[in-house]
XYZ file of C-alpha atoms in Angstrom:
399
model
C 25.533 -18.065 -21.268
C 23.557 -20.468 -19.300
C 22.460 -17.398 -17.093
C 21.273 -15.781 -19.894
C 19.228 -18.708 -20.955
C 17.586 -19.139 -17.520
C 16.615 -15.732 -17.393
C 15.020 -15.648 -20.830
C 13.119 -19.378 -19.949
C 12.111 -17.329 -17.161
C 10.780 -14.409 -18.762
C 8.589 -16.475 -21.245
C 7.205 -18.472 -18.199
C 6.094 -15.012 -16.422
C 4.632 -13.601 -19.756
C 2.322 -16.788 -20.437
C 1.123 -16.894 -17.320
C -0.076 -13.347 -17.170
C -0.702 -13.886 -20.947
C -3.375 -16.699 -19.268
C -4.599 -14.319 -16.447
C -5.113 -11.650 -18.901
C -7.073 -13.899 -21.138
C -9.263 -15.569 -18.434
C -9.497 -12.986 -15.802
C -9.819 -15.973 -13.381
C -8.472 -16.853 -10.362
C -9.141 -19.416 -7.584
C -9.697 -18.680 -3.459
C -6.591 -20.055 -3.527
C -4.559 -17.606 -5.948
C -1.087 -16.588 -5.243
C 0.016 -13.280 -3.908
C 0.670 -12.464 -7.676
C -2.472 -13.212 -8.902
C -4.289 -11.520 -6.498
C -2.425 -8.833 -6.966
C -2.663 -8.833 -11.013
C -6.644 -8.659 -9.746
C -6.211 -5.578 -7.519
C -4.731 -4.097 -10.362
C -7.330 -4.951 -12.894
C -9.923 -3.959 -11.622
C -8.042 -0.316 -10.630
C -6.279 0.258 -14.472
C -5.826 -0.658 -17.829
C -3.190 -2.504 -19.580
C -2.568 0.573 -21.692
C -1.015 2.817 -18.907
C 2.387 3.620 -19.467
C 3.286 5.316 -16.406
C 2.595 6.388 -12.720
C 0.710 8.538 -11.986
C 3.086 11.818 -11.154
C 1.983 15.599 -9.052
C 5.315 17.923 -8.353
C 8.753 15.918 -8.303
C 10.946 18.621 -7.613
C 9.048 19.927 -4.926
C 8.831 16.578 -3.535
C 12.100 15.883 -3.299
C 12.754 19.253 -2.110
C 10.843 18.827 0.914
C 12.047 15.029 1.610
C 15.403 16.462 1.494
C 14.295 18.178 4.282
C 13.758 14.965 7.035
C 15.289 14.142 9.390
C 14.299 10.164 8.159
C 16.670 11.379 4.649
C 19.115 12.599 6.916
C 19.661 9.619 8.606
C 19.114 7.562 5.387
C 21.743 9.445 3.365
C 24.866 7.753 3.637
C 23.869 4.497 3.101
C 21.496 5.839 0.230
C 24.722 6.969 -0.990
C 26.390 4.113 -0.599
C 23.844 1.762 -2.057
C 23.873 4.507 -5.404
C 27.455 4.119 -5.802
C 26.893 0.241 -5.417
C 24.803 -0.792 -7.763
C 23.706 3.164 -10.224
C 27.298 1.506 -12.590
C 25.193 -1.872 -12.730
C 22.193 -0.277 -14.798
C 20.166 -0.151 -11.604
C 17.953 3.031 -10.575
C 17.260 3.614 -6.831
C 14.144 4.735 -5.009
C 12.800 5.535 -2.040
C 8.821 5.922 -1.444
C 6.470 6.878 1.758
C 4.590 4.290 3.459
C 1.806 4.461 0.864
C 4.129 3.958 -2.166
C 4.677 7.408 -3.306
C 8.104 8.170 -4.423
C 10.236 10.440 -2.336
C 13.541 10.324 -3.944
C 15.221 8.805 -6.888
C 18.696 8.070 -8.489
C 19.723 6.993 -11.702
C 22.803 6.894 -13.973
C 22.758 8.689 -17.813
C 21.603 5.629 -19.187
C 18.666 4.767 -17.101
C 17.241 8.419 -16.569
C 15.568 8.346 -20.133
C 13.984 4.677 -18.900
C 12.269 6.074 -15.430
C 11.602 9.349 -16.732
C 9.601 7.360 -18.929
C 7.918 5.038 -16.409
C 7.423 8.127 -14.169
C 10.249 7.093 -11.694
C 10.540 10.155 -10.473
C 9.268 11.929 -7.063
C 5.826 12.402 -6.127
C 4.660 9.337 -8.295
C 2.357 7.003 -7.492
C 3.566 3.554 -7.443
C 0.858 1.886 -5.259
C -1.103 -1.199 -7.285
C -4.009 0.708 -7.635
C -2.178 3.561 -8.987
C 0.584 1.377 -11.263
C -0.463 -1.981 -11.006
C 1.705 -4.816 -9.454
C 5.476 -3.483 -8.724
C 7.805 -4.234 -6.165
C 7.131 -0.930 -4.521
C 3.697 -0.881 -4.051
C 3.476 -4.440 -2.649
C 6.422 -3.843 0.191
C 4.484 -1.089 1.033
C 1.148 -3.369 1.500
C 2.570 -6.320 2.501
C 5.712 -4.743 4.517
C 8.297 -7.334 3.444
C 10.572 -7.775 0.791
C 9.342 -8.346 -3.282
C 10.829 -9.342 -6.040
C 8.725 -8.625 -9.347
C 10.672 -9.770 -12.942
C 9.466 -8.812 -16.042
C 6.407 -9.788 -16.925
C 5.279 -10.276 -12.934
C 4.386 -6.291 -13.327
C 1.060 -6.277 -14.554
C 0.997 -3.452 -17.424
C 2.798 -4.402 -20.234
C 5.058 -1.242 -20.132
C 6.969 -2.337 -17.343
C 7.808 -5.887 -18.661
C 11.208 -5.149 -19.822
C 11.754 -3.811 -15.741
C 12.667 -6.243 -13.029
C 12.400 -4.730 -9.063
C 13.122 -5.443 -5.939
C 12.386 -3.346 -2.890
C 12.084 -3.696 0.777
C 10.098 -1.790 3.630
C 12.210 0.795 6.049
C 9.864 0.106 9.749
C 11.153 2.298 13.140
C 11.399 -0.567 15.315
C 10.215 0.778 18.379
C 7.139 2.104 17.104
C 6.570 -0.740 14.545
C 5.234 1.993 11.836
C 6.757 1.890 8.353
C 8.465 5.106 6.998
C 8.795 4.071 3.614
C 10.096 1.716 0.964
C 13.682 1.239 -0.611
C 13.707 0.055 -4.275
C 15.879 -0.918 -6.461
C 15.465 -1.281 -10.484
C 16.621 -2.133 -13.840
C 16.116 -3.889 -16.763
C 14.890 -7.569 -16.686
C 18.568 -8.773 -18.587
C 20.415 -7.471 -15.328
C 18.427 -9.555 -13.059
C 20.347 -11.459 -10.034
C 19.455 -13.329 -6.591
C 22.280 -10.894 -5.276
C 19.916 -7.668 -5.814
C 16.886 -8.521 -3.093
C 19.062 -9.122 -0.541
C 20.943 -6.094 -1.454
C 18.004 -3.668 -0.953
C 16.984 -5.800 1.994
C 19.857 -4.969 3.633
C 19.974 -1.635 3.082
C 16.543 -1.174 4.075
C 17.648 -3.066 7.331
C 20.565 -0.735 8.107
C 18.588 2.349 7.527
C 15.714 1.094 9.792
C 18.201 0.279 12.506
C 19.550 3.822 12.350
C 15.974 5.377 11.842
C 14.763 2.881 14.889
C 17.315 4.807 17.353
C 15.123 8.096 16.960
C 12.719 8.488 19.556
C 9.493 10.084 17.511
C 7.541 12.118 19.412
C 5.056 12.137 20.665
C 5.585 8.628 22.119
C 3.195 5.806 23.170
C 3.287 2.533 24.983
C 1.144 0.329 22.781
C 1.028 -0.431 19.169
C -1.924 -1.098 17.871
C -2.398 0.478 13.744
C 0.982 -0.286 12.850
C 2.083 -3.071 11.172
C 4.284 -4.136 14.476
C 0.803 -3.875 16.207
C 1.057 -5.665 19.682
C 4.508 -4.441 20.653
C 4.609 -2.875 24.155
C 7.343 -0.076 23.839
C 9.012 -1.253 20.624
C 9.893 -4.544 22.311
C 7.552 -7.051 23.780
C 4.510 -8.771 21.663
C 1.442 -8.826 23.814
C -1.260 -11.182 22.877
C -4.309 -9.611 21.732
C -6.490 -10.181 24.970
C -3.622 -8.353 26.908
C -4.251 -5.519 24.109
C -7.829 -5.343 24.950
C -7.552 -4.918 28.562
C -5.000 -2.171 28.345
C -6.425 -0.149 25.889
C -9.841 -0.964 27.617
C -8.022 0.571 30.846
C -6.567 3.505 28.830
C -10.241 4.453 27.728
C -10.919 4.940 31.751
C -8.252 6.383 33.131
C -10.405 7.326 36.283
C -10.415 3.510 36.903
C -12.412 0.493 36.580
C -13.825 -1.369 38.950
C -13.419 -5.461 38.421
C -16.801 -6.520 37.523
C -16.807 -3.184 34.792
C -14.012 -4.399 33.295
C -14.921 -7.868 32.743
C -18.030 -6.266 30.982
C -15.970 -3.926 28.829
C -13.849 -6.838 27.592
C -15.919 -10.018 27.840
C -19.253 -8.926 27.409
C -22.045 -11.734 27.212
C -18.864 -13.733 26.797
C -19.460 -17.236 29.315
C -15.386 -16.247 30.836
C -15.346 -16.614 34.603
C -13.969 -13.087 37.031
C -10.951 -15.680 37.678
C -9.938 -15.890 33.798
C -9.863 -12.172 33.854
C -7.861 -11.896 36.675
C -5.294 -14.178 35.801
C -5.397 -12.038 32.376
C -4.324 -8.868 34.547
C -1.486 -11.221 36.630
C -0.435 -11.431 33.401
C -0.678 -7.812 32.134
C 1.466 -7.042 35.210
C 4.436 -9.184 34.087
C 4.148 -6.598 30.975
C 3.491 -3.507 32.738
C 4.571 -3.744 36.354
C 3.868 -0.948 37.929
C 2.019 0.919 35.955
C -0.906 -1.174 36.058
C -2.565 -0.438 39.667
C -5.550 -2.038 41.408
C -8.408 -0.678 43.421
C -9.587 0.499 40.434
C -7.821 -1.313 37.702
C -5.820 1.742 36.448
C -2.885 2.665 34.201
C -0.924 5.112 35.741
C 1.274 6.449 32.351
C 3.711 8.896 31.942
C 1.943 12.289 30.933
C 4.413 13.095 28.214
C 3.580 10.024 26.485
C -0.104 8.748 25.378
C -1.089 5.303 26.004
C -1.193 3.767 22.273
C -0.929 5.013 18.963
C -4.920 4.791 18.293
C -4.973 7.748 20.800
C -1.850 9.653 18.513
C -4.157 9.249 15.354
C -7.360 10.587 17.433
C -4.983 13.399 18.061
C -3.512 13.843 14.754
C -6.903 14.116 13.094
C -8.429 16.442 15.430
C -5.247 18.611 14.699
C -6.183 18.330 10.926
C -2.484 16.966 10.465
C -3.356 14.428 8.286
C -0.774 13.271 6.874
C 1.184 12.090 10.974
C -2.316 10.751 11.493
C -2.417 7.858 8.419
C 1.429 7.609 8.553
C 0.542 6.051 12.007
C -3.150 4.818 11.101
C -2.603 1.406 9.068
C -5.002 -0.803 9.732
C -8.273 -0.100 11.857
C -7.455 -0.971 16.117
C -7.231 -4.956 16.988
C -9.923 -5.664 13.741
C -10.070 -9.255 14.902
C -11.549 -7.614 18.320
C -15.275 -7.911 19.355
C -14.409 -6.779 23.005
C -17.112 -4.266 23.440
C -14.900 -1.357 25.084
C -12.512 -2.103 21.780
C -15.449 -2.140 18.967
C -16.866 0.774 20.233
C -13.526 2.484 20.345
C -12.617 1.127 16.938
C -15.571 2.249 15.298
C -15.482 6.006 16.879
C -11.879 6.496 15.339
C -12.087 5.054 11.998
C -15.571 7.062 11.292
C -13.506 10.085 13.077
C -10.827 9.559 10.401
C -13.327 9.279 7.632
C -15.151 11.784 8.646
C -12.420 14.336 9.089
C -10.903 13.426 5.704
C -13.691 13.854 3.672
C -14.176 17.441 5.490
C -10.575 18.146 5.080
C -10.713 18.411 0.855
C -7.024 16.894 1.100
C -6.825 15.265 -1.819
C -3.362 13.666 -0.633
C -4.613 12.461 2.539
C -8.210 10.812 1.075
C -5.942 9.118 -1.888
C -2.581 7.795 1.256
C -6.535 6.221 3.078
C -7.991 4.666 -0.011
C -4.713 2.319 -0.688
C -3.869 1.463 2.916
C -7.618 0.504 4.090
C -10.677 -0.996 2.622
C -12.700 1.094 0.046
C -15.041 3.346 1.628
C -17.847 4.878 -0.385
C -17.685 8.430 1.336
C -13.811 8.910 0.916
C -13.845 7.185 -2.624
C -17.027 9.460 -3.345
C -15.313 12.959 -2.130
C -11.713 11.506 -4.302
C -14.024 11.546 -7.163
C -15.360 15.221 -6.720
C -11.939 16.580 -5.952
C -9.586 14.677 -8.245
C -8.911 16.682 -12.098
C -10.039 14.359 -14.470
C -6.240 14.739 -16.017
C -4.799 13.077 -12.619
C -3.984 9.779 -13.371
C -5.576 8.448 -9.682
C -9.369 9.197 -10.978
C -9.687 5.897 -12.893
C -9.181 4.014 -10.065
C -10.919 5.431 -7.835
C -13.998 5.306 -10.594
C -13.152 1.426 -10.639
C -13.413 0.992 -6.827
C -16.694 3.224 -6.691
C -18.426 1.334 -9.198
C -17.572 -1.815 -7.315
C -19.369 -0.679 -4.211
C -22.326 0.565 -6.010
């Protein structure tokens, strides 16, 4: 009984408060996660929506089906249905940008996320939905909790969710999002770190796949930094490598201070004990007289290059999968800005080219708005899809 009264206390506290944001549409530089979130999602939809945006479930889930990542997920998917489906709990399982993949639900609850749309090829991102615990693991790649009245439209108040991200490990690139949901009476502190381990046994057994094609250096996924899967290297390491993977014919000392210093006041000794300790990293494989990476052919020397690739290829879809976040962004090594620039124009460029509707939507809610992709979203997109308010919102925001 006393349960029960904490979680109703608790539900009245989460429905003032966004009662206040609602009311004052106000928040403070220093806003919570959820705040700033309940902003995202104002300014995308309205308090009116009812439910995600939705394309083609079945086929969705027909071609899911299909992976090798559901493959490997489905026993413990299984597992994790027969766990907690008798509880009054639906389970999930989205794509790195939030989009479901897969869904399970007992009699009971299929009338609830039929309703919500959660279902297959919805769209549960913020911008699309609003705050849920499935669009922000997918941002924020970590574990959420959202109860009640956290969600931002009022339709999913009577839901409480908790998901967690699935990342390959060696490649530091997230393959999706687990989720598990149910009404806001069956809430318990047992139910995040349920998903959270699941999501942590499936990305263990999705981490022992080798994806190819491979690379050495991480540097747009969300594990960016990590030499082979395993070893953090601190940014200024980054820039010299991928500096040295831009030349592969060589640089000569002086060059590459100039590629990664610039006008920079850094002596030719700093950058030399830099390389000493590249080496530690790389051993071999970084070679002097030039400065030089010799790498494997088979396998390309960071995942910036894989993107370049995938979007040259027009395969869209490997190329953003991979492609979340713009290279080393904190970078104002010349060699790296220039490079930086190329590919994310490159990847704008292509999309916007590419009339993939899919593709523009997966790059508007894992990057920064851009006018040109949000523009070509707005020519494309039905007015009936759900997605064209938002993008609307965000295009009237840059203008």
């Amino acid at each position: 009984m006393r349960a029960n009264t904490q979680l109703r206390d608790h539900r009245l506290k989460t429905e003032r408060e966004w009662q206040q944001f609602v009311r004052d549409k106000s928040m403070s530089s220093e806003s919570s996660w959820l705040q700033q979130s309940w902003g995202t999602s104002a300014s995308n939809i309205t308090l009116e929506q009812t439910c995600a945006p939705m394309d083609d479930p079945e086929s969705v889930r027909r071609q899911f089906l299909a992976t090798e990542l559901y493959q490997v997920a489905k026993p413990l998917l299984d597992e994790l249905v027969y766990a907690v489906t008798d509880s009054g709990f639906a389970v999930g399982f989205s794509d790195p940008s939030a989009t479901l993949q897969w869904t399970a639900a007992n009699r009971v609850m299929q009338k609830r996320v039929e309703k919500a749309h959660f279902l297959p090829s919805a769209h549960w991102d913020e911008a699309s939905m609003g705050t849920n615990a499935v669009g922000l693991a997918a941002r924020m790649v970590k574990p959420f909790a959202i109860f009640s009245a956290q969600h931002y439209v009022p339709s999913l108040h009577e839901w409480v969710c908790y998901a967690a991200p699935i990342v390959h490990g060696p490649s530091g690139h997230v393959a999706g999002v687990l989720d598990i949901s149910a009404p806001w009476q069956n809430s318990t502190p047992m139910a995040l770190a349920t998903v959270s381990h699941y999501a942590q046994q499936i990305s263990q057994l999705w981490s022992t796949i080798q994806l190819k094609p491979s690379f050495y250096l991480n540097l747009c996924g969300c594990s960016h930094g990590q030499w082979l899967g395993r070893t953090g290297l601190p940014r200024r390491l980054q820039e010299i490598f991928l500096t040295l993977a831009l030349h592969p014919e060589g640089l000569s000392l002086e060059a590459l201070h100039a590629h990664v210093y610039g006008d920079e006041p850094v002596s030719v000794s700093t950058l030399k004990s830099e390389i000493s300790h590249l080496r530690q990293h790389l051993g071999d494989i970084l070679q002097a007289r030039p400065y030089r990476l010799a790498l494997a052919l088979q396998v390309l020397p960071t995942d910036a290059h894989l993107v370049e690739q995938y979007v040259l290829a027009g395969q869209f879809s490997d190329a953003l999968n991979l492609y979340q976040r713009p290279v080393l962004p904190n970078s104002q090594a010349p060699a790296v800005v220039e490079y930086r620039n190329y590919l994310h124009q490159l990847v704008i460029r292509s999309l916007v080219a590419s009339n993939n509707i899919d593709a523009l939507w997966q790059f508007t809610v894992m990057h920064e708005a851009e006018y040109d992709v949000l523009l070509r979203l707005e020519q494309l997109l039905p007015d009936s899809d759900g997605r064209r308010s938002a993008v609307e919102a965000k295009l009237a925001q840059l203008e």
